mmCIF file of C-alpha atoms (C1' of nucleotides) in Angstrom:
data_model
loop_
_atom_site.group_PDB
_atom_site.id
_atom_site.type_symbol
_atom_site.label_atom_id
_atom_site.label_comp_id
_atom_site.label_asym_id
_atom_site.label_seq_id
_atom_site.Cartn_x
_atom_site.Cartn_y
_atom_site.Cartn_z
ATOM 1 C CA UNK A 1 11.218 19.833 1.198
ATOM 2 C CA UNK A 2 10.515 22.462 -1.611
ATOM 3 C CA UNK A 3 12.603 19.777 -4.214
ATOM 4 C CA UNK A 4 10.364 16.840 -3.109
ATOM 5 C CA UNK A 5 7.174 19.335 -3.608
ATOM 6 C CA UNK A 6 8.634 20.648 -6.714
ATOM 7 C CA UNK A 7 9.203 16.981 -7.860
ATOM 8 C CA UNK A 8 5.763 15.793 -7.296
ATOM 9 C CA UNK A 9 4.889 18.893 -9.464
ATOM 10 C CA UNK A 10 6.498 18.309 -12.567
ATOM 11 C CA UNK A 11 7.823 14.035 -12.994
ATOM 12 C CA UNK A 12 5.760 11.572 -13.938
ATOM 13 C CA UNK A 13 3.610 9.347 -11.519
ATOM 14 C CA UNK A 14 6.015 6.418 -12.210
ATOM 15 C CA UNK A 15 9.489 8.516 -11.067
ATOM 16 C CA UNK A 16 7.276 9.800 -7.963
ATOM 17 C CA UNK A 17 6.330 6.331 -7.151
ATOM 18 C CA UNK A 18 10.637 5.578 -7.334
ATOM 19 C CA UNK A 19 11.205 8.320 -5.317
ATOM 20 C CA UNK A 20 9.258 7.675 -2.673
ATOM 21 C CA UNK A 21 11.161 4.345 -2.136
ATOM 22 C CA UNK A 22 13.373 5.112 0.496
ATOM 23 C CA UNK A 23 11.560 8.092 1.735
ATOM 24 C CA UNK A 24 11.045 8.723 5.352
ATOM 25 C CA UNK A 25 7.160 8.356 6.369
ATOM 26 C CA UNK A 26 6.359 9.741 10.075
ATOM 27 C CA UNK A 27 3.161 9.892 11.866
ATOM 28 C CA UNK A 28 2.895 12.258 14.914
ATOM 29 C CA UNK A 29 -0.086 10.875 17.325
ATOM 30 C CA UNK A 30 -0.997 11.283 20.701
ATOM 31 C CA UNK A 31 1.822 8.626 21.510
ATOM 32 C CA UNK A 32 4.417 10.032 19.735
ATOM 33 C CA UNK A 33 6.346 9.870 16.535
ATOM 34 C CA UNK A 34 5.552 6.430 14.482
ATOM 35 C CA UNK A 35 8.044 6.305 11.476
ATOM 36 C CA UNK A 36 9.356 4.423 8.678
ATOM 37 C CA UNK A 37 11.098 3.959 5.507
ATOM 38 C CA UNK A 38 8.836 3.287 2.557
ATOM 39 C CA UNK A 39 10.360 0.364 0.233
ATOM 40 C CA UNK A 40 7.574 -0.892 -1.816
ATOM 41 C CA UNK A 41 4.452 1.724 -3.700
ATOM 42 C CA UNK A 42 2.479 1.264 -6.437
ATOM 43 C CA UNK A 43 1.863 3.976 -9.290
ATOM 44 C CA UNK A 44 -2.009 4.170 -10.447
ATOM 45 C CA UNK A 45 -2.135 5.695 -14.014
ATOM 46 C CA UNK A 46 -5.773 7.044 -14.203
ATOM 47 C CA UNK A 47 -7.821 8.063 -16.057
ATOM 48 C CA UNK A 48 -6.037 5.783 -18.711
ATOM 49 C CA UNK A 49 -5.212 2.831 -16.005
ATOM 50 C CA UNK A 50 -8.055 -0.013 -15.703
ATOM 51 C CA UNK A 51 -7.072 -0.355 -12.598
ATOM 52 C CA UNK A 52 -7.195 2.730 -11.009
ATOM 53 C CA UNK A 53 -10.352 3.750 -9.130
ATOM 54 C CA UNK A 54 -10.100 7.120 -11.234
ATOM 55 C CA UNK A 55 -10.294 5.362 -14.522
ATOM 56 C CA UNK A 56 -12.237 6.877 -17.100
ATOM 57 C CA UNK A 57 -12.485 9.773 -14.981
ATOM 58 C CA UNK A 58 -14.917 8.731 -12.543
ATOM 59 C CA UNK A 59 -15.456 10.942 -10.103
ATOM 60 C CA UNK A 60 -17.613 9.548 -6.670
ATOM 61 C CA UNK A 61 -17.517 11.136 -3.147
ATOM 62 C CA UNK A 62 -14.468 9.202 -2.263
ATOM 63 C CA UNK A 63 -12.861 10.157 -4.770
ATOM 64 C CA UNK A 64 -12.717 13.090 -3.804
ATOM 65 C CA UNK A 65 -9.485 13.595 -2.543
ATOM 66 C CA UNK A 66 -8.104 12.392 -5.952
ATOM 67 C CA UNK A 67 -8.488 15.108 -7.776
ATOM 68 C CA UNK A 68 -7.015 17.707 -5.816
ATOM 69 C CA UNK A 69 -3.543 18.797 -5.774
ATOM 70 C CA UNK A 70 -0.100 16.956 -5.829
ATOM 71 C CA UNK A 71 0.427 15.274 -1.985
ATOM 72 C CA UNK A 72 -2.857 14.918 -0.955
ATOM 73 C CA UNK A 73 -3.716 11.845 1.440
ATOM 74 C CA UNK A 74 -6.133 9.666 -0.744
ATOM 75 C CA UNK A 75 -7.173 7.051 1.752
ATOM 76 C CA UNK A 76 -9.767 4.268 1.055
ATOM 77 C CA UNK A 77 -11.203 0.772 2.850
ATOM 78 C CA UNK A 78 -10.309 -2.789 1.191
ATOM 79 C CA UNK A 79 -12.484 -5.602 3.187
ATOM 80 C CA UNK A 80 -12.032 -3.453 6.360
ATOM 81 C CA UNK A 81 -8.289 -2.216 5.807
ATOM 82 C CA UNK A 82 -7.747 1.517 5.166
ATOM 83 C CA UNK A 83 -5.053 1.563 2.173
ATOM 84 C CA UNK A 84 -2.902 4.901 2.322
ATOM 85 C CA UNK A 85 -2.170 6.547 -1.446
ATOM 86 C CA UNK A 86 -1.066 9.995 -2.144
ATOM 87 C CA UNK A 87 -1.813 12.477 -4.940
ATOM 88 C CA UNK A 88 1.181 12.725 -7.487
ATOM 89 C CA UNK A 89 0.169 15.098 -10.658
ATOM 90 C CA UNK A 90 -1.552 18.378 -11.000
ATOM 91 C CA UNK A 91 -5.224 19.451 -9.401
ATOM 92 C CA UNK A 92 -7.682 17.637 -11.377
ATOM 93 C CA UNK A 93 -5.545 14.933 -13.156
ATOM 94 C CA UNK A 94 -5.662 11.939 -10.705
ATOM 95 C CA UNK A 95 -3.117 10.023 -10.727
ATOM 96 C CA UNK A 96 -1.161 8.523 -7.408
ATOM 97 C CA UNK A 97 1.549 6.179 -5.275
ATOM 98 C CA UNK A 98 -0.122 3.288 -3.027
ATOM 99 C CA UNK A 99 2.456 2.967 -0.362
ATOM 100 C CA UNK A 100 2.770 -0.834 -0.133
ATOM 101 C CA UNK A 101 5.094 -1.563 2.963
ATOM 102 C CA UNK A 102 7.387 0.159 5.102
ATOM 103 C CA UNK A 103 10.656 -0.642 7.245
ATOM 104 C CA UNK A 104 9.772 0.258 10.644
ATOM 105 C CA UNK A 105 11.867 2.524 12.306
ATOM 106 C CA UNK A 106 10.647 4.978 14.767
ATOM 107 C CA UNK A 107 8.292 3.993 17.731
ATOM 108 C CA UNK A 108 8.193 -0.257 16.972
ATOM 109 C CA UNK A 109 6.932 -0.843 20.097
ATOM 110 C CA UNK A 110 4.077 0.821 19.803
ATOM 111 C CA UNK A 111 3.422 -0.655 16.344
ATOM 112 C CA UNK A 112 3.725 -4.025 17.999
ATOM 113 C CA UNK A 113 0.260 -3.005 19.768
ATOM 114 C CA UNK A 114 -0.889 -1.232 16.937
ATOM 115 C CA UNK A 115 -0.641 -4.838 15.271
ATOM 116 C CA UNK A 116 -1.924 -7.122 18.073
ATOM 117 C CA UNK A 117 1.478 -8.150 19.243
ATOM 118 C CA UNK A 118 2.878 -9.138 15.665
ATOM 119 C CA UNK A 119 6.562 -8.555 15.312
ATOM 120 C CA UNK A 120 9.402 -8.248 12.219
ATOM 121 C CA UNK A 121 8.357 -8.365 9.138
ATOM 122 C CA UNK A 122 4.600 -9.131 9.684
ATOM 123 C CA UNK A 123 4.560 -5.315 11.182
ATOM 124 C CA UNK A 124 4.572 -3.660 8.248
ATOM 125 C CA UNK A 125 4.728 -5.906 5.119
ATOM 126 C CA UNK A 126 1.390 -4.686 3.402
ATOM 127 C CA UNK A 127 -0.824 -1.504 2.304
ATOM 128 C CA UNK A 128 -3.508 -2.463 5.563
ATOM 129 C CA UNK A 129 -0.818 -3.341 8.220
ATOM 130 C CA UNK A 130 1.177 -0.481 7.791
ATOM 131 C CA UNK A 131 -1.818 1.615 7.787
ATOM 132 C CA UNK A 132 -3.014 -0.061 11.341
ATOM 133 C CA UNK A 133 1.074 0.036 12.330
ATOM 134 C CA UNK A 134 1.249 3.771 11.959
ATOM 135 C CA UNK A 135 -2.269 4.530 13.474
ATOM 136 C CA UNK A 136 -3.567 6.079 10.388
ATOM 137 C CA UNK A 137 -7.445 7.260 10.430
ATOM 138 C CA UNK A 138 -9.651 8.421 7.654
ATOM 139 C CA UNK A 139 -9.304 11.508 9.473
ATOM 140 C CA UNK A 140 -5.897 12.045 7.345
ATOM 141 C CA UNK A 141 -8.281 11.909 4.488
ATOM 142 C CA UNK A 142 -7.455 15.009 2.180
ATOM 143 C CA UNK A 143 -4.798 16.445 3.779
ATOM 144 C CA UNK A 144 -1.207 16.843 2.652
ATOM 145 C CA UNK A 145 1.578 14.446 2.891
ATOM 146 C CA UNK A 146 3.821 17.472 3.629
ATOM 147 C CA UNK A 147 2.433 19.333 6.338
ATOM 148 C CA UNK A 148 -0.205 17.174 8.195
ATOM 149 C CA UNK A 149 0.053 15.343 11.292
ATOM 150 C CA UNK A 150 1.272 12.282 8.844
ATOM 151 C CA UNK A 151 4.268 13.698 6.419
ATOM 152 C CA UNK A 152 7.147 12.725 4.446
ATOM 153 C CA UNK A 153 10.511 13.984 5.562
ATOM 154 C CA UNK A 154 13.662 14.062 3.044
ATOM 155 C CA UNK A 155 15.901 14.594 5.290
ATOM 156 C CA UNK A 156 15.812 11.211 6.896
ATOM 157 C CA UNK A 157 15.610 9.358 3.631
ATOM 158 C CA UNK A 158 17.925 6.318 2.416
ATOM 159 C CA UNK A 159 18.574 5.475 -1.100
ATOM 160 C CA UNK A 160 17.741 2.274 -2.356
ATOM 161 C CA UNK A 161 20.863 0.219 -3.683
ATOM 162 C CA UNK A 162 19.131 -1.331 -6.232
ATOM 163 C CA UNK A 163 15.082 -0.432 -7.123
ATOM 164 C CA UNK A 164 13.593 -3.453 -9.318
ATOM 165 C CA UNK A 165 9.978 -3.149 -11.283
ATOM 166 C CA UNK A 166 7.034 -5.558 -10.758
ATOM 167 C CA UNK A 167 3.268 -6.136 -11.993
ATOM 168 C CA UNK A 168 1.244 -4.721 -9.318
ATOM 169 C CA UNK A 169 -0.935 -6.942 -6.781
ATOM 170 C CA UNK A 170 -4.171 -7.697 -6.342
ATOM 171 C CA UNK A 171 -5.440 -6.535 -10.083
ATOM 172 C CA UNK A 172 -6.282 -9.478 -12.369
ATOM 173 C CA UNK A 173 -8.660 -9.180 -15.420
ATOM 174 C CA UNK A 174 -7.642 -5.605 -15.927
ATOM 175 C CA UNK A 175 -5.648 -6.224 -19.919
ATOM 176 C CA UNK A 176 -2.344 -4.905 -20.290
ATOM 177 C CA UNK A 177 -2.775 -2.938 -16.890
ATOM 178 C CA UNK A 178 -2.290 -6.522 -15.060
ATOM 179 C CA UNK A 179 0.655 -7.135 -16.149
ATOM 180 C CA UNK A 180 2.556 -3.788 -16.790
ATOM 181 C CA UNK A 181 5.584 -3.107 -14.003
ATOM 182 C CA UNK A 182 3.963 -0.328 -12.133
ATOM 183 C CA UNK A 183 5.210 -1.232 -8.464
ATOM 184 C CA UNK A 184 8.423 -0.590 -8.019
ATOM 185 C CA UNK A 185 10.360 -2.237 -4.736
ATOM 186 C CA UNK A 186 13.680 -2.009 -2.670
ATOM 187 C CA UNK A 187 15.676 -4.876 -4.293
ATOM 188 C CA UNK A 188 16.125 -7.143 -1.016
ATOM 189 C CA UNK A 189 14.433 -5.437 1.681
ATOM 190 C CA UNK A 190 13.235 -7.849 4.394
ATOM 191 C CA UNK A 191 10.050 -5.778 4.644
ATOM 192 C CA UNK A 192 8.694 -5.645 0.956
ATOM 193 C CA UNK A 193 4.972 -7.374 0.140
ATOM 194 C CA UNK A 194 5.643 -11.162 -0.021
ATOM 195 C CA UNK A 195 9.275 -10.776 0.086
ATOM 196 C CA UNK A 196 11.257 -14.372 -0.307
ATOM 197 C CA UNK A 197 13.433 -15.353 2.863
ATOM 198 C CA UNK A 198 16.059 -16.037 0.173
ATOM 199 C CA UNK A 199 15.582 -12.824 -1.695
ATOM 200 C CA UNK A 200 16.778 -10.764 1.619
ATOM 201 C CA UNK A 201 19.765 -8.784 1.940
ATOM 202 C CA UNK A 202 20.449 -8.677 5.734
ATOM 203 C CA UNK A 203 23.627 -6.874 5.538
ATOM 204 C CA UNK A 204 22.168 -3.777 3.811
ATOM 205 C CA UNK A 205 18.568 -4.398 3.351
ATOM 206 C CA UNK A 206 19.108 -2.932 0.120
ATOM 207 C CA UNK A 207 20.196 0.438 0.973
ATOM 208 C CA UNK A 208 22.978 2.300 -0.116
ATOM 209 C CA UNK A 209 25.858 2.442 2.466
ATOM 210 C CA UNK A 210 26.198 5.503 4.468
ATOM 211 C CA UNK A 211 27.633 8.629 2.224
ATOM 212 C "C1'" DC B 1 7.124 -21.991 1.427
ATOM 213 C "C1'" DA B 2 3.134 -21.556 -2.234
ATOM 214 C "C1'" DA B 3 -1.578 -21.811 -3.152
ATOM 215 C "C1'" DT B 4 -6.187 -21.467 -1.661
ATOM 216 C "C1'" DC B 5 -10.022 -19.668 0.674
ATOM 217 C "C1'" DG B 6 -13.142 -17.410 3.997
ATOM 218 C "C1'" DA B 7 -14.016 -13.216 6.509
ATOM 219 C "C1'" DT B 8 -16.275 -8.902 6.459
ATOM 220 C "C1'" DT B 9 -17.247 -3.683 5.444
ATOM 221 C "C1'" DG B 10 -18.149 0.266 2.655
ATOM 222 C "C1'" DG B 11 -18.903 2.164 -1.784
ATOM 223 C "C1'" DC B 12 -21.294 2.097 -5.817
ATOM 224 C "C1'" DT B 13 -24.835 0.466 -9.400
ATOM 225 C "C1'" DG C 1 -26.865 -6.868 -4.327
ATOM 226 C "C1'" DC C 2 -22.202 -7.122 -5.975
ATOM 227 C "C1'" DC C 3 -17.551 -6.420 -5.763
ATOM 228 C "C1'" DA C 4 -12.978 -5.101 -3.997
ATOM 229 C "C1'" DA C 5 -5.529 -1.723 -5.040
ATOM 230 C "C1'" DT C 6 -6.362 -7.223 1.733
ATOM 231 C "C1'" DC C 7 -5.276 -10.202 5.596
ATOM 232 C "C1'" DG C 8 -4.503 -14.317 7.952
ATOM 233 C "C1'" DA C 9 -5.427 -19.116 8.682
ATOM 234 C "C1'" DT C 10 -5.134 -23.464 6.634
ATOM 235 C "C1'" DT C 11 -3.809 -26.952 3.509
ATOM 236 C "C1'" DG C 12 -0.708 -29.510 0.998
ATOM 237 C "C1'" DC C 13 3.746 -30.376 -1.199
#
DNA sequence: CAATCGATTGGCT
DNA sequence: GCCAATCGATTGC
């Protein structure tokens, strides 16, 4: 755990975002454990990205969260989804990872109700399911990804076989920032953002075999 | 499947 | 008011 922390501390938003893929992402409620393995994120570039809230700096109450230190929960609602993002760089540089989809692992069933009874793929394949999947609240808000009730744990991570570089969704009209390969997925993963049928592995689901 | 579009809430100007 | 780092239903090929 002090490696991941260190790494957060000292590479670059765009390795973070990398690193994360793979990474084991657990939420302990009332219910029990809810856990997964992250295999698509996003890296947001402000204050130099236009399409990062934290462009130019800006600084607004929810906000917040951004500009405090490397692991911090930055949470925010999209059209009445909460999207889950995480502080990468340095106390007052704001940078982070928007965790994109996840490959359920730990406690499906109870994502199933989290999700209104949807099942496979359709559990977890976007920023606001896997938000509603894991039972995230705003409550997370400002807290640490490494010692809250919601936490990363390397010691249950896979590695990615093959990690492949994308434009980033949902961010027209923002220049070069549109099109620049800032998310970064698990090559063939059934569970990725608008994944192809034809694109999925379902031998490996794009991990690396076992040692 | 891919493209399109409406829903709907909170944050900011 | 206006807009958004989305979702899900529908349409059409």
């Amino acid at each position: 755990m002090n490696e991941t922390i260190n790494f957060f501390n000292t590479q670059s938003t765009e390795d973070i975002a990398q690193f994360l893929l793979g990474m084991y992402l657990e939420h302990e409620t009332t219910e029990g454990i809810l856990a997964g393995y992250i295999v698509d994120a996003e890296a947001y570039l402000g204050p130099e990205d236009e399409a990062a809230h934290s462009f130019g700096l800006r600084n607004t109450p929810r906000l917040k969260a951004m500009y405090e230190k490397p692991g911090t929960i930055y949470l925010y609602t999209m059209h009445t989804h909460l999207i889950l993002n995480m502080v990468t760089q340095e106390k007052g540089k704001p940078q982070g990872v928007m965790i994109r989809a996840i490959e359920p692992v730990e406690g499906i069933e109870k994502m199933e109700v989290n999700r209104n009874g949807r099942k496979g793929s359709e559990l977890s394949n976007g920023p606001g399911k896997l938000v509603t999947a894991l039972g995230i609240t705003k409550e997370l808000y400002g807290q640490s990804i490494f010692n809250s009730t919601l936490r990363i744990v390397p010691e249950k991570r896979k590695v990615p076989k093959k990690i492949v570089a994308l434009p980033r969704i949902g961010i027209p009209n923002k220049g070069i920032w549109t099109e620049l390969p800032l998310r970064y997925v698990v090559a063939g993963n059934p569970y990725i953002s608008k994944q192809k049928r034809s694109e999925i592995d379902q031998k490996t689901f794009g991990w690396k075999e076992e040692n």
